[in-house]
Structure formats: structure tokens, C-alpha cells
XYZ file of C-alpha atoms in Angstrom:
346
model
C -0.351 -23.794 6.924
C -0.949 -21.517 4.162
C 1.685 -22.211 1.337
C 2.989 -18.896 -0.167
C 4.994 -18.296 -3.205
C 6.133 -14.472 -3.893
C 6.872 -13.676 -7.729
C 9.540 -10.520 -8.100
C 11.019 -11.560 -4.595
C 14.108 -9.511 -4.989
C 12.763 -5.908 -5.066
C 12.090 -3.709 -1.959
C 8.599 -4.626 -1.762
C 9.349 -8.648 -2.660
C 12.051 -8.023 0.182
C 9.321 -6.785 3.129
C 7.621 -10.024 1.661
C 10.124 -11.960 2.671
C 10.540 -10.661 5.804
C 7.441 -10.589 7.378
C 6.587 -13.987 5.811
C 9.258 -15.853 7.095
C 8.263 -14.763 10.677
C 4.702 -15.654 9.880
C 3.440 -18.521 11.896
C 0.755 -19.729 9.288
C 2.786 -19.506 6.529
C 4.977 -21.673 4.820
C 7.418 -20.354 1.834
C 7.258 -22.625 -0.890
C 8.861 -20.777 -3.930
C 10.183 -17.640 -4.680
C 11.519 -16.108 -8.616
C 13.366 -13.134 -9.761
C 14.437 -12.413 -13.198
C 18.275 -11.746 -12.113
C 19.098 -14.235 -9.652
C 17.288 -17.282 -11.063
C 19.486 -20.692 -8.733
C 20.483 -18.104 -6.403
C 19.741 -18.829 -2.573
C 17.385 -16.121 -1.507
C 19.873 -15.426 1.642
C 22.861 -14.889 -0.691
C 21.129 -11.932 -2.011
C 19.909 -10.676 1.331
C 21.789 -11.836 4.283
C 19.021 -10.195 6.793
C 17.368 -13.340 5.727
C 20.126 -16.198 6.563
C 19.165 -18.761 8.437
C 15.409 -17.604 8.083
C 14.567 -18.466 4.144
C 16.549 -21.004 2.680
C 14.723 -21.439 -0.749
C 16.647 -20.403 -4.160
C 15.009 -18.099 -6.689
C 13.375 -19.900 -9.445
C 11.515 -19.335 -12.617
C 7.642 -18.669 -12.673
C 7.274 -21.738 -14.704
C 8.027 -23.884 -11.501
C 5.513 -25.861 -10.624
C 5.605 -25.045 -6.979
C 3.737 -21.875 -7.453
C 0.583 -24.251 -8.776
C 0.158 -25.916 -5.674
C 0.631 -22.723 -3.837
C -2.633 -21.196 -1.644
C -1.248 -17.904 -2.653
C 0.851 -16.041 -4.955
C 1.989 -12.221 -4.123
C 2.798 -10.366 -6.999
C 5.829 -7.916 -6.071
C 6.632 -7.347 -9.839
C 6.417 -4.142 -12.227
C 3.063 -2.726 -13.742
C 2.043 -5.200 -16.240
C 3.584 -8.466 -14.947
C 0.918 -10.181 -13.100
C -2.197 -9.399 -15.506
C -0.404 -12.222 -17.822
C 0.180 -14.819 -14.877
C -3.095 -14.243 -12.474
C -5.349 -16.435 -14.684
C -3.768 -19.285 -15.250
C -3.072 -19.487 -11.622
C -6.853 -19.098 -10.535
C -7.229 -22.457 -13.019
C -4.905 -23.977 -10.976
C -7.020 -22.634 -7.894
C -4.226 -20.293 -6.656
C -5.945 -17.057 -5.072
C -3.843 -14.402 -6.062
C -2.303 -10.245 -4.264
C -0.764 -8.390 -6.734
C 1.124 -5.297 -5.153
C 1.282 -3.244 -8.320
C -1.312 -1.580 -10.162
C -2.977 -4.397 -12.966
C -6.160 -4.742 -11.007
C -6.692 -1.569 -8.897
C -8.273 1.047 -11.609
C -12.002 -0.320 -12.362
C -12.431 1.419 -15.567
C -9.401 -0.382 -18.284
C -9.618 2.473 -20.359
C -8.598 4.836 -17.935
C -5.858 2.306 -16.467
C -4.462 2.156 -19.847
C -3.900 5.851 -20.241
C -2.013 6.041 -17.048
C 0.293 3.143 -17.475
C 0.721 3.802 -21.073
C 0.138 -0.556 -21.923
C -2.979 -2.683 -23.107
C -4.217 -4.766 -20.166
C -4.040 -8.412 -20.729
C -6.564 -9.213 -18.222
C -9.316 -6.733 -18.557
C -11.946 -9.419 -17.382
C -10.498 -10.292 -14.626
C -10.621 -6.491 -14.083
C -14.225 -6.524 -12.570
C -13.835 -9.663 -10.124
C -10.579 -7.887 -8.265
C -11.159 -6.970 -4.564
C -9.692 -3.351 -3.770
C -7.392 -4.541 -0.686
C -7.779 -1.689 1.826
C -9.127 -3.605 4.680
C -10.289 -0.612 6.313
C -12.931 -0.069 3.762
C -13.083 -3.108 1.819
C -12.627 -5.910 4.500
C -15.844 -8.305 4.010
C -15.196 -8.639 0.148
C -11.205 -9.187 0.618
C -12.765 -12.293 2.795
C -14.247 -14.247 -0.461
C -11.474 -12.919 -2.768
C -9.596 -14.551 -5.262
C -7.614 -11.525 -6.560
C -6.968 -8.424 -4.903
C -5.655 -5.535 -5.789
C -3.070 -4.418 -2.924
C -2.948 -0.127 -2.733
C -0.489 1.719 -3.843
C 1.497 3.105 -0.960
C 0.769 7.120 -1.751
C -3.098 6.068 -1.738
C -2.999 4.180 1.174
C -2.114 7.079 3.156
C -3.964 9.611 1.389
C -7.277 7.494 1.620
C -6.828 7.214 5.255
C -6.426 10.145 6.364
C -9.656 11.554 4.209
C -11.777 8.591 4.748
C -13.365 9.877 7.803
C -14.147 13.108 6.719
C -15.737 11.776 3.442
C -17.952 9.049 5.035
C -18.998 11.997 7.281
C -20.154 14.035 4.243
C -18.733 16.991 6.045
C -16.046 18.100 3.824
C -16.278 19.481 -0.110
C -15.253 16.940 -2.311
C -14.569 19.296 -5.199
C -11.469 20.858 -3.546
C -9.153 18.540 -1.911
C -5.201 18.418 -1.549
C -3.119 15.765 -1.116
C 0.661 17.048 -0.311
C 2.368 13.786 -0.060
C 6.594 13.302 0.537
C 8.250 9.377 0.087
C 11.195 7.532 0.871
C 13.911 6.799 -1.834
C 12.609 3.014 -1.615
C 9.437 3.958 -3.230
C 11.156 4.258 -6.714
C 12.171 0.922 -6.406
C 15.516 -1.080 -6.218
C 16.696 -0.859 -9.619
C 19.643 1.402 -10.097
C 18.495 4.831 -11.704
C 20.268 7.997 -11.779
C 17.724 9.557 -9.733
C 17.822 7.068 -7.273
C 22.000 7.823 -6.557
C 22.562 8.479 -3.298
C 24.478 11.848 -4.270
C 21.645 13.089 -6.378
C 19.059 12.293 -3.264
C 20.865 13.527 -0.565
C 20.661 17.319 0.996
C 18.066 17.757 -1.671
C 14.282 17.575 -2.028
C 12.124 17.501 -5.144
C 8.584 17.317 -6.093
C 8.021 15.118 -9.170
C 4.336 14.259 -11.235
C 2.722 17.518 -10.251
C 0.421 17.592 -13.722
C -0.429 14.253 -13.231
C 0.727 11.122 -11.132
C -0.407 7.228 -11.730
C -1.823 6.968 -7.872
C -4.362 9.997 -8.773
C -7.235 8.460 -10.581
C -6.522 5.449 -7.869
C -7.341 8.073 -4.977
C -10.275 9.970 -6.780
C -12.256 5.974 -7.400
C -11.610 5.117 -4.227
C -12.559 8.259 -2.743
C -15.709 8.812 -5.123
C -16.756 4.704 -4.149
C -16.847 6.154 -0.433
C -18.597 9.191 -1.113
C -21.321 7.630 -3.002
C -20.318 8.318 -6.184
C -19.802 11.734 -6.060
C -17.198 13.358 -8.238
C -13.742 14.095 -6.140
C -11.413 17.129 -6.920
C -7.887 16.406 -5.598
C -4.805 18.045 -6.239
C -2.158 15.398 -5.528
C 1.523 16.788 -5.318
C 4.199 13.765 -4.431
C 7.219 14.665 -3.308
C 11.020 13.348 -2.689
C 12.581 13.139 0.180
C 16.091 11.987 1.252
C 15.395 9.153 3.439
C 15.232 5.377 2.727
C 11.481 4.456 4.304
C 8.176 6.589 4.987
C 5.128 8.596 3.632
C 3.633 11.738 5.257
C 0.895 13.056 3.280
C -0.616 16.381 4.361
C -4.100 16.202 3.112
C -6.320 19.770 3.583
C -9.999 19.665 3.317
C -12.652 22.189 3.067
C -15.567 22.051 5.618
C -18.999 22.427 4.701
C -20.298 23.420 8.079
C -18.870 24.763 11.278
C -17.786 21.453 13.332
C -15.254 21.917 16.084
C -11.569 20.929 16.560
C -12.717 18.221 19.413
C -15.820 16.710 17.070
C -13.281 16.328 14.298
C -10.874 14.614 16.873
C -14.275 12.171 17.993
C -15.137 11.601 14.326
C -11.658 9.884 13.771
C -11.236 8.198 16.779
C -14.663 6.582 16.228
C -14.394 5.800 12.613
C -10.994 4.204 13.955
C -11.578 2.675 17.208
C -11.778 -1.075 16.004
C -8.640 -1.127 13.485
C -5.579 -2.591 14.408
C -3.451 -0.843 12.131
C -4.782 2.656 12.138
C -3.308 4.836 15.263
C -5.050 8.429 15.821
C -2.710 10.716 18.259
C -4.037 12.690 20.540
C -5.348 16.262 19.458
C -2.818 18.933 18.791
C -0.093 15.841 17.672
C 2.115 16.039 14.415
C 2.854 12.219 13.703
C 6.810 11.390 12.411
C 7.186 8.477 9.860
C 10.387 6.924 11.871
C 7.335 6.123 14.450
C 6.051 3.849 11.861
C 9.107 2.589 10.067
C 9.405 -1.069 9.724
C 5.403 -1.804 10.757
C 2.206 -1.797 9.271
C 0.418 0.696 11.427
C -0.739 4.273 9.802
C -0.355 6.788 12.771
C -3.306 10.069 12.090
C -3.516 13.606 13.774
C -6.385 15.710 12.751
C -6.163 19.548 12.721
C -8.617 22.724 12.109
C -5.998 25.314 11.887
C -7.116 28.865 13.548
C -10.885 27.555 13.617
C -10.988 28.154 10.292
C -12.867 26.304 7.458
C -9.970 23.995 6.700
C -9.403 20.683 8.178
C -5.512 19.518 8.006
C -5.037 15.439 8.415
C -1.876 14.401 8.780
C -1.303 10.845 8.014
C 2.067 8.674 7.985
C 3.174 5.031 6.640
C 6.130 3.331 6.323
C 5.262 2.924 2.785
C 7.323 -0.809 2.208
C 4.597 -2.206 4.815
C 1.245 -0.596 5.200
C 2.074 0.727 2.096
C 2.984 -2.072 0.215
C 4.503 -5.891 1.686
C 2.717 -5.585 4.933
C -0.713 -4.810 4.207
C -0.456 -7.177 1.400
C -0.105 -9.342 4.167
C -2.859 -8.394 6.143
C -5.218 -9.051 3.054
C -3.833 -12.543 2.803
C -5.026 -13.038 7.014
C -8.172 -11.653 5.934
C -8.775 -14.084 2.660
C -7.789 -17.042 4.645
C -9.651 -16.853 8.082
C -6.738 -16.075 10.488
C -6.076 -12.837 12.844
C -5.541 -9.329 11.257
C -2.708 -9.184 12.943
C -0.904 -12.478 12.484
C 2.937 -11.701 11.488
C 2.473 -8.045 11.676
C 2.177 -7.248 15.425
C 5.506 -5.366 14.952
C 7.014 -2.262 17.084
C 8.198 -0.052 15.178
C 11.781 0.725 14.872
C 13.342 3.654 16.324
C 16.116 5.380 15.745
């Protein structure tokens, strides 16, 4: 059994942890914290989770987390570059589901989350954790650095086209819309159900945190080629979900049907990536609750545009559930263990 502790267990994110843990048949909980509910039982907080998790929320200082195989990281930006390396000492491998480890260059990361990193050397070492690119060094591991949820579905949806070389990398959008849950659980004016509601916003338009993510992601697949994206997230009034709308500029005449065989091949042999059938426009309550990413490729009026559309339920494949998948990955067992869910609908 592989013995799991989750630090920041009581946000959304630390939530999905939970959840999909405690069904996990290869995993065994062994200690949980949050900053609030410190001697708390876990299902107090979160009845969903009676009779499933019946460990109390402790401090990080416990020393269950030492003898843990893994720690997740469901915390703020800036929380787990102070804890990772004394808990590689202690042999702990280590997903952190915010952002410490995921920009390569420190400088840059400290510009964007406006902090000095604590951890710059262990900077180099962390594993990018999108399986679908990075899958044989997630394997050896000790840290990796889960996606963010926007880049995740971004990165999908262009990946094919990139790899391809078939598409301009100077002049690519990204027009992305998220559930309320991706701001998090703690209260914020914004986050008010009456300010939310009947109403829909973009927000970070001259420059969002997940951008320079995307763009060294992106350039690592195109070779190291410089990428031009405009990135636009967006608000919308529902709890779960991510539909970006990502438009690309083709560098040669390829029709609708190759572009439809160039993602079902790139595609064929992952689990969690779903391309519809040509002419479909995917919905993110077919994803909601599971870690699949559901694709439909476009070339509106044969023109010199290709539109992907790309969905997530952005608490799973965009955050708890692929962490998840990273953590089969790193420790030999299916891709799929834990996470074979159907989504739910309505």
C-alpha cells in the first residue's frame, strides 16, 4: 500500500484529494493538516466523507507525514517550497498542486508570484506532471510539479498541433472560462454567490500567473521555439469546469479530416484524453467529477484557422485527480487506478 499524507486537506483541491484517495485501492491515508481545523475529524468538516476517512486534521509537524511514501501539497503558492526538502531527507517523494516547482526559470517565477522562492535548487530536479507529455520522467520522480488547471487544458488541446509543427507559434489564443471553485474555498467577496451569479467576467487579461506556465511548456514541445499566446481567463457562474477555446494559425493548407487524424493519433493510447467525433462541441458537465479532458478539433469555413476546443473539470484533471494519476505513475501501478470514474451528469 502506498501511504499518503495530503497537507492543506481542507480546500477544494485538498477536498478532490480526499475523495478520490479514499476510494483508492493502493492507498492508505495516513495523515492529513489544515491550518483551521487542526483535532478536527476530517468527516466533521465534510460529511461526503463519513464513514470513508476517519483521520483528524493535524499539524505538519506530525510525524506521520515522515514515514509517508507521499505527500500532496494542496496548499497556497509558497507553502510547499519550505516543507519539500526536509521531506525528501526523510525519503518522502513529494506532488505539490500549486505553482513552487512548475516555472523552470526562478527569476521569472518570482515576478509572477510576487515572493522569493525558498527552494530554488530544488527548482531544476522537479518533474513537470503532465503525463501526456512528461510520463517517463514523472516515473523516477521525487518532486513533481502538478499543472495548473487553466494549463492543463490549454496545453492539451494545442499539443498536437505543436508537435506537428503545423501551426504558427507566434500567434496563438487561449480563450479560457472556469468554475467559481477555481478561486478557491476561502470566502472572498468575489467569490459570493450574489456577485457570481447571472453574471460573467473576464479577469487577468494583461497578464495571468498560468501564462509563462503555458508559453515553457509549449516552447519545451516545440523545440524551443518562442510561443506567442494571448491568454484571456474568464468567470463563469458555475461551481466545476474549464472550456478553453484555443485558435491557431496554420502554416499550410491541411484539411478538416487530417486535423481530426492528427488528434486522434497523437491521442489514441491516453486514458484520460477523449477526442469527439468531427463537427462535436464538448460541454464541461460531460467531464465534471472525472479526470478525463474531452477535445473537438475545428477548421472553421476551410479557412487558415484551426479552433480546439478542450474541456476539464478543473478540481480533477485539473488539479486533485491528475495529481493522482502522477502518483500511479511514480509508484508502478495502473494510470487509471482510483480514477476510472463516469462522469456525473446532471
Amino acid at each position: 500500500m502506498i501511504k499518503a499524507g495530503i497537507v492543506g486537506g481542507a480546500g477544494y483541491a485538498g477536498v478532490e484529494l480526499l475523495r478520490i484517495l479514499a476510494g483508492h485501492p493502493a492507498v492508505r491515508l495516513t495523515a492529513i493538516t489544515s491550518h483551521d481545523e487542526v483535532g478536527l475529524k476530517v468527516s466533521d468538516i465534510f460529511p461526503n466523507l463519513r464513514r470513508r476517512v476517519e483521520l483528524s486534521f493535524v499539524t505538519l509537524e506530525d510525524e506521520a507525514f515522515k514515514s509517508c511514501d507521499v505527500v500532496f501539497f494542496a496548499t497556497p503558492n509558497g507553502v510547499a517550497m519550505k516543507q519539500t526538502a526536509g521531506l525528501l531527507a526523510a525519503g518522502v517523494r513529494v506532488i505539490d498542486l500549486a505553482a513552487d516547482f512548475r516555472i523552470r526559470d526562478v527569476a521569472e517565477w518570482e515576478k509572477w508570484y510576487g515572493m522569493t522562492h525558498a527552494a530554488s535548487e530544488l527548482v531544476a530536479e522537479a518533474v513537470y506532471g503532465l503525463p501526456e507529455v512528461h510520463r517517463e520522467q514523472i516515473r523516477g520522480a521525487r518532486v513533481v510539479a502538478n499543472p495548473g488547471c487553466y494549463p492543463t487544458a490549454v496545453q492539451l488541446g494545442f499539443l498536437p498541433l505543436i508537435e506537428a509543427g503545423i501551426v504558427e507559434c507566434g500567434h496563438l489564443i487561449a480563450d479560457a472560462k472556469s468554475g467559481v471553485s477555481g478561486a478557491g474555498r476561502r470566502p472572498g467577496l468575489g467569490n459570493l454567490y450574489s456577485e457570481v451569479t447571472d453574471s460573467f467576467k473576464a479577469y487577468g487579461v494583461p497578464g495571468h500567473r498560468h501564462l509563462p506556465e503555458i508559453c515553457q511548456e509549449l516552447s519545451r514541445v516545440a523545440g524551443g521555439a518562442e510561443i506567442g499566446l494571448t491568454f484571456v481567463p474568464h468567470l463563469t457562474p458555475m461551481v466545476r469546469g474549464i472550456h478553453a477555446t484555443l485558435y491557431a494559425r496554420l502554416k499550410r493548407d491541411i484539411d478538416g479530416k487530417a486535423l481530426q487524424d492528427l488528434f486522434e493519433s497523437r491521442f489514441a493510447g491516453e486514458m484520460f484524453v477523449d477526442v469527439l467525433p468531427a463537427g462535436s462541441h464538448p460541454q464541461t458537465r460531460s467531464v465534471r467529477a472525472s479526470n478525463m479532458c474531452r477535445i473537438a478539433v475545428h477548421r472553421p469555413q476551410g479557412g487558415d484557422t484551426v479552433v480546439v476546443l478542450s474541456v476539464i473539470d478543473n478540481l480533477v484533471k485539473g488539479a486533485a485527480g491528475q495529481a493522482v494519476q502522477n502518483m500511479n505513475i511514480m509508484f508502478g501501478e495502473k494510470e487509471d487506478l482510483g480514477l476510472d470514474m463516469v462522469p456525473v451528469s446532471p
